[in-house]
mmCIF file of C-alpha atoms in Angstrom:
data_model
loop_
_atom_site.group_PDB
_atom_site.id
_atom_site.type_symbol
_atom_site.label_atom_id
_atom_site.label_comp_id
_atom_site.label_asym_id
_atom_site.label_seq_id
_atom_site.Cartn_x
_atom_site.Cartn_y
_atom_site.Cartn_z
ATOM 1 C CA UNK A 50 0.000 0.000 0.000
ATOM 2 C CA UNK A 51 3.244 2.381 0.463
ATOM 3 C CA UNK A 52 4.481 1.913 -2.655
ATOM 4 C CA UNK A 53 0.983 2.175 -4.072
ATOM 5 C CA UNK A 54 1.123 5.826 -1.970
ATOM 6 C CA UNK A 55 4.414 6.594 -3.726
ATOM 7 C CA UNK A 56 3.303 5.515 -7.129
ATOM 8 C CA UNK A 57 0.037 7.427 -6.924
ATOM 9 C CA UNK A 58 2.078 10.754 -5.726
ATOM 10 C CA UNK A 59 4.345 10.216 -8.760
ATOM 11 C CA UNK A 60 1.223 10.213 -11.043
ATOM 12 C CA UNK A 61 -0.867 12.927 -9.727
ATOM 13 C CA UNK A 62 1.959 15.450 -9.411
ATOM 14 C CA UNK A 63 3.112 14.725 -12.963
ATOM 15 C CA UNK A 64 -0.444 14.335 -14.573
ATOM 16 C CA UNK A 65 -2.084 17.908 -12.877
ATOM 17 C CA UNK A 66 -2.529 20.129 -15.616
ATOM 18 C CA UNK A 67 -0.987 23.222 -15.096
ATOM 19 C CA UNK A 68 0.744 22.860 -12.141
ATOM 20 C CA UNK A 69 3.829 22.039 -13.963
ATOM 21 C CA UNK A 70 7.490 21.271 -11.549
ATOM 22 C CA UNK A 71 6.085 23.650 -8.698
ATOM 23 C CA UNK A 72 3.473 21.269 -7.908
ATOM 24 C CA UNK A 73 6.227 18.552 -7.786
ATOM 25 C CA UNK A 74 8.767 20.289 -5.377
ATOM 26 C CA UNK A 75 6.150 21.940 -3.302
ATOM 27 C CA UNK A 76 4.247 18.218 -2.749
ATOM 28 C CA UNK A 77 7.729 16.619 -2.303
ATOM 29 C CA UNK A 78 8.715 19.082 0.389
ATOM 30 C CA UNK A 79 5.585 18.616 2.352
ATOM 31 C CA UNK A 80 6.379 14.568 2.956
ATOM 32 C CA UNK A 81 7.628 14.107 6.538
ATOM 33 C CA UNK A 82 10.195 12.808 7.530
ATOM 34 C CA UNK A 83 11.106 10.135 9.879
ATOM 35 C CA UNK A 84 14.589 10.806 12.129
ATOM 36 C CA UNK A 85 17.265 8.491 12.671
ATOM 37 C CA UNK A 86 15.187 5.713 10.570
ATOM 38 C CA UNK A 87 18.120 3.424 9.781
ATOM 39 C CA UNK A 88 20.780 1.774 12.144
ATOM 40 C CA UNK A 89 23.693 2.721 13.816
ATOM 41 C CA UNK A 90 25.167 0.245 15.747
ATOM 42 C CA UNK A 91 25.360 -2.767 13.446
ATOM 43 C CA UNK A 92 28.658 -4.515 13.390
ATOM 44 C CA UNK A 93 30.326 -3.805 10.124
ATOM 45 C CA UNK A 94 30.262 -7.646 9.116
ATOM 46 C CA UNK A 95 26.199 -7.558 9.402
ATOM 47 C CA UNK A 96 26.035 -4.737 6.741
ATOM 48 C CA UNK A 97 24.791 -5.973 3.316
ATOM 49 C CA UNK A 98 26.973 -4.679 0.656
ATOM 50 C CA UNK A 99 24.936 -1.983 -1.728
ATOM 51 C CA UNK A 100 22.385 -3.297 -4.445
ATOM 52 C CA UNK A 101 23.171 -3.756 -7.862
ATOM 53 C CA UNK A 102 21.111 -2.148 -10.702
ATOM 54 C CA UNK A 103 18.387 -0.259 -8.590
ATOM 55 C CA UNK A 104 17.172 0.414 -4.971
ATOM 56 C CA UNK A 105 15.384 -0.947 -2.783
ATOM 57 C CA UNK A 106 12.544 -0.015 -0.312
ATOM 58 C CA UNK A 107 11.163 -1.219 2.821
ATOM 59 C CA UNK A 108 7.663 -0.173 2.829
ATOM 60 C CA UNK A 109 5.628 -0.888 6.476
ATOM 61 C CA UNK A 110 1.799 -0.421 7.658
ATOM 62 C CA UNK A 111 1.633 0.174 10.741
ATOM 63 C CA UNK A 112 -1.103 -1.318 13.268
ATOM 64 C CA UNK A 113 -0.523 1.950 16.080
ATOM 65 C CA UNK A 114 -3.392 1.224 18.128
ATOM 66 C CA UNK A 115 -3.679 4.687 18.049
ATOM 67 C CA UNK A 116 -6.555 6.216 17.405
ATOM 68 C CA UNK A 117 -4.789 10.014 16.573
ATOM 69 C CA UNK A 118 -2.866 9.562 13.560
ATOM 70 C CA UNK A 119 0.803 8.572 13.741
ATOM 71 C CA UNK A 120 2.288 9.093 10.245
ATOM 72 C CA UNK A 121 2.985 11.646 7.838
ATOM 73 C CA UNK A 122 2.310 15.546 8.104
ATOM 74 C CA UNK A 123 -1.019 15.115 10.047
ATOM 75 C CA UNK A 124 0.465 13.123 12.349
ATOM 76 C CA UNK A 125 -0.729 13.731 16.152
ATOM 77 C CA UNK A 126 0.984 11.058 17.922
ATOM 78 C CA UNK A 127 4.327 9.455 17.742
ATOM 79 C CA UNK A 128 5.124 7.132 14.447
ATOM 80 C CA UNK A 129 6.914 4.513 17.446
ATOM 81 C CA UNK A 130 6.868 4.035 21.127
ATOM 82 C CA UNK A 131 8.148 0.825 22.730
ATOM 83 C CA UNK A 132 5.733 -1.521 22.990
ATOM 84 C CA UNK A 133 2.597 0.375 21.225
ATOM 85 C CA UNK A 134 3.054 -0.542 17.745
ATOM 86 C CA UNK A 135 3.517 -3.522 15.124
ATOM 87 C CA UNK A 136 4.358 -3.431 11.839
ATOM 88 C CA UNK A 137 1.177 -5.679 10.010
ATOM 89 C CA UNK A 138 2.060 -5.010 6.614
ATOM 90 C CA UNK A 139 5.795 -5.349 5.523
ATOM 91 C CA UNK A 140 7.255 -5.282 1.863
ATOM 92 C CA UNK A 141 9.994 -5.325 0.131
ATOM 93 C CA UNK A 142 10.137 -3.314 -3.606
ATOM 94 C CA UNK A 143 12.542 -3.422 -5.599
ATOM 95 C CA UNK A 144 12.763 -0.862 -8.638
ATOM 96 C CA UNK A 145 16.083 -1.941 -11.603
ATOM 97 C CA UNK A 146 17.889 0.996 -12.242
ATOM 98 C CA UNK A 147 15.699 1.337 -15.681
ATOM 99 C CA UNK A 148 12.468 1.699 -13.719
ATOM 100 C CA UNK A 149 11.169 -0.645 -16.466
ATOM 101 C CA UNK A 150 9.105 -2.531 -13.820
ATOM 102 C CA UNK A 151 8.713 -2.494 -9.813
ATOM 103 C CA UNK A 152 9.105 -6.173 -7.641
ATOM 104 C CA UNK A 153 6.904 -6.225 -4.905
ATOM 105 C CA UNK A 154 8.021 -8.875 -2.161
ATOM 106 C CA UNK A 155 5.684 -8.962 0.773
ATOM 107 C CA UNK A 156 7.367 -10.562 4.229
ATOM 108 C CA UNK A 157 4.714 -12.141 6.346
ATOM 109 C CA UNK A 158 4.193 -10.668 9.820
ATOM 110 C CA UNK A 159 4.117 -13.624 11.859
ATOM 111 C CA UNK A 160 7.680 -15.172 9.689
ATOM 112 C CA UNK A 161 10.073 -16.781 12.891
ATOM 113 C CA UNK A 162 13.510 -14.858 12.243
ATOM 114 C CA UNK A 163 16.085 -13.772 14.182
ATOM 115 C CA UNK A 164 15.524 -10.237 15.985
ATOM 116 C CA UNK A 165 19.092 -8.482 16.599
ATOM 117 C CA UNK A 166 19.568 -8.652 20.669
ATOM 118 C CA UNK A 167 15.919 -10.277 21.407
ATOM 119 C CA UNK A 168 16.647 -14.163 20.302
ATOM 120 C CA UNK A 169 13.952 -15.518 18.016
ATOM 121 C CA UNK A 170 10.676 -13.771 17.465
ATOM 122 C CA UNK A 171 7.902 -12.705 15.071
ATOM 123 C CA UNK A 172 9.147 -10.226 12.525
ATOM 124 C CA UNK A 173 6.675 -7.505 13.293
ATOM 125 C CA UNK A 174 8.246 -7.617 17.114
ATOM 126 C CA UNK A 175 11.076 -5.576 15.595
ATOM 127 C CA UNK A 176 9.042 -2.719 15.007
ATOM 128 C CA UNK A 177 7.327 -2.701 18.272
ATOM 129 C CA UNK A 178 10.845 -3.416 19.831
ATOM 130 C CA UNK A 179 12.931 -1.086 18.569
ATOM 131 C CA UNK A 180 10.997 0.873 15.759
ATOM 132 C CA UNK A 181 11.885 1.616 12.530
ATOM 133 C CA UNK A 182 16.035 0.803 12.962
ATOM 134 C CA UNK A 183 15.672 -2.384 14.581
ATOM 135 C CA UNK A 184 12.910 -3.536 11.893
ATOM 136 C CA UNK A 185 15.324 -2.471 9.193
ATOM 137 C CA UNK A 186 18.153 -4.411 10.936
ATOM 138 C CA UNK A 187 16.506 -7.379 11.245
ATOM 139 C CA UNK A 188 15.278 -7.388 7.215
ATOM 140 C CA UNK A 189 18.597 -6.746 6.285
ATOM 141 C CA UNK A 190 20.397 -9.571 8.329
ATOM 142 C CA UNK A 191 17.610 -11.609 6.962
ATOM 143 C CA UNK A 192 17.881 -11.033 3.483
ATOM 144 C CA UNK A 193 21.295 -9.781 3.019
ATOM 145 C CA UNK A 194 19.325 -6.667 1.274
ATOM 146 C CA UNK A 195 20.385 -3.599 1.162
ATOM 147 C CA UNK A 196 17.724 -1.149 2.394
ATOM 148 C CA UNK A 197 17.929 2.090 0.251
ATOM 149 C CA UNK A 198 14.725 3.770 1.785
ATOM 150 C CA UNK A 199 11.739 3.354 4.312
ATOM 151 C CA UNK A 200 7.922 4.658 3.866
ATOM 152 C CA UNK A 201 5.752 4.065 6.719
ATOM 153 C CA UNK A 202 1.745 4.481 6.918
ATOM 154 C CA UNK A 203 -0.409 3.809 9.611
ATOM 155 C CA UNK A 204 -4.374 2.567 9.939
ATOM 156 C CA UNK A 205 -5.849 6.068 9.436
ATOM 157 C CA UNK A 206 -3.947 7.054 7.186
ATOM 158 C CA UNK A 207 -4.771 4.214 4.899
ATOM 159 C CA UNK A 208 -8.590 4.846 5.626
ATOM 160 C CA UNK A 209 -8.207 8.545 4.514
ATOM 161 C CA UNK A 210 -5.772 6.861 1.412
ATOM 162 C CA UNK A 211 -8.584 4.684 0.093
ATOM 163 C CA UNK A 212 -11.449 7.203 0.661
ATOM 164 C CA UNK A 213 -9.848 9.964 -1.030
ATOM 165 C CA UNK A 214 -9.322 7.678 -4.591
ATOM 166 C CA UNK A 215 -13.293 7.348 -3.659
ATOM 167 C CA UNK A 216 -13.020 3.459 -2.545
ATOM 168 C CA UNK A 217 -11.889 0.501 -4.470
ATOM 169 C CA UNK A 218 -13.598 -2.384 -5.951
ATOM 170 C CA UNK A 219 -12.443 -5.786 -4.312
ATOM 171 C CA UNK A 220 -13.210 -9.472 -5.164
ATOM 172 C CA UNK A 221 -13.779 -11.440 -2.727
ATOM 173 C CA UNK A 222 -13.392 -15.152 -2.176
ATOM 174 C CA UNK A 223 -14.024 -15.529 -6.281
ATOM 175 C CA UNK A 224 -17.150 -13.296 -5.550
ATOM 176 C CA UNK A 225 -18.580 -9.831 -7.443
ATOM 177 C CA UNK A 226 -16.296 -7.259 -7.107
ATOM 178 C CA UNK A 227 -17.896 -5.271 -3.664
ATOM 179 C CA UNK A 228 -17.161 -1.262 -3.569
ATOM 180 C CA UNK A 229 -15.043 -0.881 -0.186
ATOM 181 C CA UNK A 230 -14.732 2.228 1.571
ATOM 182 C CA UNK A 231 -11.298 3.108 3.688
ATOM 183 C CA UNK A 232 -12.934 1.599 6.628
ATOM 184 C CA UNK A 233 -14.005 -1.788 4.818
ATOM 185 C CA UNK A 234 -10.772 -2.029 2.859
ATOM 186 C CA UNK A 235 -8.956 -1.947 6.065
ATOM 187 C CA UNK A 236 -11.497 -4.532 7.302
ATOM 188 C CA UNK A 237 -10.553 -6.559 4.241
ATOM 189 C CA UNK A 238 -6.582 -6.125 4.193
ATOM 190 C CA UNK A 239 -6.277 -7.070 7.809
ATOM 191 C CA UNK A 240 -8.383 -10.740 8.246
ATOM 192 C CA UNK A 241 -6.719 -13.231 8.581
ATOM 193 C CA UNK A 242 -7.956 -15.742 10.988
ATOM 194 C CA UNK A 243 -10.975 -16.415 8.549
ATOM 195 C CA UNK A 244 -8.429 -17.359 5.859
ATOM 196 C CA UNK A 245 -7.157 -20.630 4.581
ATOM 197 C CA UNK A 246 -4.013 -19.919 4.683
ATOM 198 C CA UNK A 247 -4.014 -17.458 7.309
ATOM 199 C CA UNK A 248 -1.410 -14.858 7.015
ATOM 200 C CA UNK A 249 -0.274 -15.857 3.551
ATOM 201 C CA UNK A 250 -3.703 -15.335 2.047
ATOM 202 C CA UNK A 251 -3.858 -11.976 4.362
ATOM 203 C CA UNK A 252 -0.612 -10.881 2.641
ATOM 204 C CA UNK A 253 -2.176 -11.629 -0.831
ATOM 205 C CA UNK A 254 -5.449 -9.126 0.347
ATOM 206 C CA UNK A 255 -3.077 -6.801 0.595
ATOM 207 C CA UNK A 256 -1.360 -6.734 -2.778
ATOM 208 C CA UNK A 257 -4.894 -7.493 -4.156
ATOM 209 C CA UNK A 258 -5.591 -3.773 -2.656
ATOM 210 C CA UNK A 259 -2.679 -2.028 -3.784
ATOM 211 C CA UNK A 260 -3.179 -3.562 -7.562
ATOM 212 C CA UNK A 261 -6.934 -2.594 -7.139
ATOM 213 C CA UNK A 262 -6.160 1.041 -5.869
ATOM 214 C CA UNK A 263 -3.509 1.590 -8.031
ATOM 215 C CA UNK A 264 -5.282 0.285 -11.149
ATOM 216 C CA UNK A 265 -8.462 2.808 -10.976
ATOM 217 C CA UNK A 266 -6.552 5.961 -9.934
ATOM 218 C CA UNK A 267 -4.020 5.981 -13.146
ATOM 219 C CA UNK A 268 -6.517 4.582 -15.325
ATOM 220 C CA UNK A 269 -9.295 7.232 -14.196
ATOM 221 C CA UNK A 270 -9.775 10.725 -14.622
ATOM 222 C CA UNK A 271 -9.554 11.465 -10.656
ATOM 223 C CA UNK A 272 -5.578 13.195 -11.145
ATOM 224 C CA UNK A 273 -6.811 15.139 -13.903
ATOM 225 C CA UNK A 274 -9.585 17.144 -12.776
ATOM 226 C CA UNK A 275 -7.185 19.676 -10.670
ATOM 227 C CA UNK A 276 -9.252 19.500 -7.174
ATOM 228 C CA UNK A 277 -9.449 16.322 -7.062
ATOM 229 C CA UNK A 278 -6.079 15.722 -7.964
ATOM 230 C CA UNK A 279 -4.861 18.246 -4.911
ATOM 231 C CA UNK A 280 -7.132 16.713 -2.456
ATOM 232 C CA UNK A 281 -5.534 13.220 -2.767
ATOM 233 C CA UNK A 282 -1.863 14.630 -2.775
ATOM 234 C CA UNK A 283 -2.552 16.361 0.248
ATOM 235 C CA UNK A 284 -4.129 13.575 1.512
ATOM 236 C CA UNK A 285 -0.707 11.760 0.402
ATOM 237 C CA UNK A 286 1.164 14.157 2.700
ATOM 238 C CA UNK A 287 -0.402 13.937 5.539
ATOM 239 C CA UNK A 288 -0.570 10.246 5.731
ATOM 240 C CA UNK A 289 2.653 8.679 4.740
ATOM 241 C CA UNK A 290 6.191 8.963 6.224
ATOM 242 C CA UNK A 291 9.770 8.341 4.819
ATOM 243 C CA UNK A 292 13.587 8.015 6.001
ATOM 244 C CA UNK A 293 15.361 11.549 6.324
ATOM 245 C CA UNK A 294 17.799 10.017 3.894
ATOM 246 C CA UNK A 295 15.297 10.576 1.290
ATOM 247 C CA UNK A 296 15.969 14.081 0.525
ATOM 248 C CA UNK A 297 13.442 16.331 -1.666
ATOM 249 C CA UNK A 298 15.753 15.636 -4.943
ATOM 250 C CA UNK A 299 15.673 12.214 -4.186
ATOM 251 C CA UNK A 300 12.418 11.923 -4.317
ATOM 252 C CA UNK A 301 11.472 14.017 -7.101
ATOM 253 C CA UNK A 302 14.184 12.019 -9.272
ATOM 254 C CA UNK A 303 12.225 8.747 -7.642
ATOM 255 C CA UNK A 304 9.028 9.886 -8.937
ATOM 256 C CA UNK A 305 9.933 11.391 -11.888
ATOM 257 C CA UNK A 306 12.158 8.210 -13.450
ATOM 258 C CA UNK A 307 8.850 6.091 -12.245
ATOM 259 C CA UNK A 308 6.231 7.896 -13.961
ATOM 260 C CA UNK A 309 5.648 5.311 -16.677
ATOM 261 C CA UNK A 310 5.626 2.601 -14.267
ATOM 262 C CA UNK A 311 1.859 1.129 -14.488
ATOM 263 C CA UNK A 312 -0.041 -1.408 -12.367
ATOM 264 C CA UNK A 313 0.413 -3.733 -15.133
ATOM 265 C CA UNK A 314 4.740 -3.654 -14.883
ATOM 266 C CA UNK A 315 4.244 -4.784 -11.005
ATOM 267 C CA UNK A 316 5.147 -8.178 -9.658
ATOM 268 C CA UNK A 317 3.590 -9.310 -6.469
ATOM 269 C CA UNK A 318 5.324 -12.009 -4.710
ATOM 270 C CA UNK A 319 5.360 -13.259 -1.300
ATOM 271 C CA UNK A 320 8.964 -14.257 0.474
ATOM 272 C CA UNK A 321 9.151 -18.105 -0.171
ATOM 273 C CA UNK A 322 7.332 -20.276 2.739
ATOM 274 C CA UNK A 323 8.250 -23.456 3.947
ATOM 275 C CA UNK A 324 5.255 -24.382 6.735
ATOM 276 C CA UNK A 325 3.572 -22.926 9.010
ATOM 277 C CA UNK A 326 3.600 -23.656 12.463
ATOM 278 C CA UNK A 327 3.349 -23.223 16.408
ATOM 279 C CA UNK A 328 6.289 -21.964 18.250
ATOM 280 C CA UNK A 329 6.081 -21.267 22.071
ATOM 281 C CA UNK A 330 2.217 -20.774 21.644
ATOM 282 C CA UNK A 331 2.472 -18.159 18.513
ATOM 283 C CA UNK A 332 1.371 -19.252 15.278
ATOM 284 C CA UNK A 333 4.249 -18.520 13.253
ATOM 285 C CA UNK A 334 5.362 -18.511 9.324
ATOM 286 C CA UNK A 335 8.714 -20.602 8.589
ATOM 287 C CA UNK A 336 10.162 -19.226 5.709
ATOM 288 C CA UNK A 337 11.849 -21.464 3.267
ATOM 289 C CA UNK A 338 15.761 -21.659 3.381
ATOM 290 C CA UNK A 339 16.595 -22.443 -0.127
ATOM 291 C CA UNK A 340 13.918 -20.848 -2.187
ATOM 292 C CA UNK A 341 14.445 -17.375 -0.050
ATOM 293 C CA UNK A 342 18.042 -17.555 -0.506
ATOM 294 C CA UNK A 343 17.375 -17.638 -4.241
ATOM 295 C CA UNK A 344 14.983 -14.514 -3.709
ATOM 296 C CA UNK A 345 17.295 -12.769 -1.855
ATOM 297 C CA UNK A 346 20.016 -13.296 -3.785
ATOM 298 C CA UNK A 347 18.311 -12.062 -7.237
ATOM 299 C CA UNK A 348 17.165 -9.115 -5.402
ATOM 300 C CA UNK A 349 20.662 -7.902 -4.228
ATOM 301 C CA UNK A 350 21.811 -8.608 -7.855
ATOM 302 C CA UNK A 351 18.879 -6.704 -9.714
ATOM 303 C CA UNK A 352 18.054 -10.468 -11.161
ATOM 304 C CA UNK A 353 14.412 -10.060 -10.142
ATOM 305 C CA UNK A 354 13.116 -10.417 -13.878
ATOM 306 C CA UNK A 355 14.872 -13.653 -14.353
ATOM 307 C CA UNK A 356 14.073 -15.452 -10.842
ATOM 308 C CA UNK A 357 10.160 -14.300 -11.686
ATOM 309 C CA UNK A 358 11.089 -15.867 -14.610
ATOM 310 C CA UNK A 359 11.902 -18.933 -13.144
ATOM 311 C CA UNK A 360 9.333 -18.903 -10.002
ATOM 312 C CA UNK A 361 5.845 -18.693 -10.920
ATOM 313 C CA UNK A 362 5.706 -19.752 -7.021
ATOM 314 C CA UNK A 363 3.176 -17.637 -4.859
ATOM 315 C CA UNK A 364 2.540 -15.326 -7.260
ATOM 316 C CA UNK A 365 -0.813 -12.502 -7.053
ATOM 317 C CA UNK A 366 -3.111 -13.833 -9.048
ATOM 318 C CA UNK A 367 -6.358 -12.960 -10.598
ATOM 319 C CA UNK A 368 -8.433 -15.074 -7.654
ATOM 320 C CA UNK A 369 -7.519 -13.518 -4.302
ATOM 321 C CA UNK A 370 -9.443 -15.535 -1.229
#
């Protein structure tokens, strides 16, 4: 859904008529900023060496149990306090250095990994643990991926998100498409103990979202009519956070090299799963060894269009549960 907020930003700031490169650097300057995102104190053996042939981002929604907002501009409440939130929604995206096409690798919540200084835990601990840098630490040592950049949304923001691209059109269980509000959509994105495959199928609601949302605002006229266009990137704003690495050139050259980058160029994928299981009374995710490493790998290498290639795997597909 972060990237989907990223992508959508690129589009409406480049697509408002008349509101030429003011529009983007006065939008890009209003995205806040989160401090001291990334790591400090990782020994120099645990840092992954830099990406080949692109960047990467960690993009995280965040379940604050907060009910001010937490993230972006409009936040009125801290984006992390020990203890207070989890990170639900946690994916990896890769964009090649051509911006021909964007990887989207979601990491299941509830995956059994190693948390730097806590032992063995749930992967969404990190976040309530140690926020942002610790989250990022523990992705990296996990993947061996280099983490370029961080966007962060929480619940209300991604309420106010779907309502202001006036609700998206979701398929249920092989069902009619049903119109979903921010509120439903949220509903939708977040089950998972109704699911067959629990947190795997949740994980595939979520991409099914993000393809859904991104698919009617740059195929609709919503980013051309010039109030509606400024009400969703000021709605963009004050939802959604990034690192303070990503300066305002950084992210206008982001957006700018992405702008013909269409729902159709996205690849969803889920991190490679081995079982699931119980572990100390959690019901946890046990990600494959092998088949991750081979992820992993093609992502540090800017492979991802060969191992998609060579995975069909668990693939977003038409039929979401």
């Amino acid at each position: 859904m972060l990237w989907g907020a990223l992508a959508l930003l690129c589009a409406g700031v480049l697509m408002a008529g008349g509101a030429g490169w003011w529009a983007v650097a006065h939008y890009t300057g209003r995205v806040h900023r989160v401090p001291h995102a990334f790591p400090t104190d990782v020994p120099a053996g645990e840092q992954p060496a830099a990406g080949r042939n692109g960047q990467n981002f960690l993009l995280v929604g965040v379940d604050s149990r907060s009910a001010l907002p937490t993230t972006g501009t409009g936040a009125e409440a801290p984006s992390w306090r020990p203890g207070a939130q989890r990170s639900d929604t946690m994916m990896l995206v890769h964009l090649p250095a051509d911006h021909s096409a964007g990887y989207v690798v979601s990491l299941p919540r509830d995956s059994w990994v190693n948390v730097p200084g806590h032992g063995k835990a749930k992967l969404n601990a990190a976040f309530s643990w140690g926020g942002p840098p610790l989250l990022i630490d523990t992705v990296q040592r996990l993947t061996r991926v280099r983490v370029d950049h961080l966007a962060v949304i929480d619940w209300s923001g991604f309420r106010k998100l779907t309502d202001a691209v006036g609700g998206v059109e979701l398929a249920v269980g092989g069902g009619a498409p049903e119109r979903m509000n921010g509120e439903q959509a949220l509903s939708y994105v977040r089950e998972r103990h109704g699911l067959a495959r629990g947190d795997l199928d949740r994980t595939h609601r979520q991409q099914n979202f993000l393809r859904a949302v991104l698919s009617k605002t740059l195929s609709g006229d919503r980013l051309r009519h010039p109030t509606q266009a400024k009400a969703l990137l000021d709605t963009l704003t004050e939802s959604v956070s990034v690192d303070d690495r990503l300066s305002d050139g950084d992210l206008r050259a982001l957006l700018w090299d992405s702008r013909n980058i269409r729902p159709a160029d996205l690849r969803f994928l889920n991190a490679p799963v081995a079982r699931t299981g119980t572990i100390k009374g959690q019901s946890v995710v046990l990600l494959d060894g092998g088949d991750s490493a081979a992820l992993w790998k093609a992502l540090r290498g800017g492979t991802m269009d060969r191992y998609v290639a060579g995975h069909p795997g668990d693939r977003l597909g038409a039929v979401v549960r």
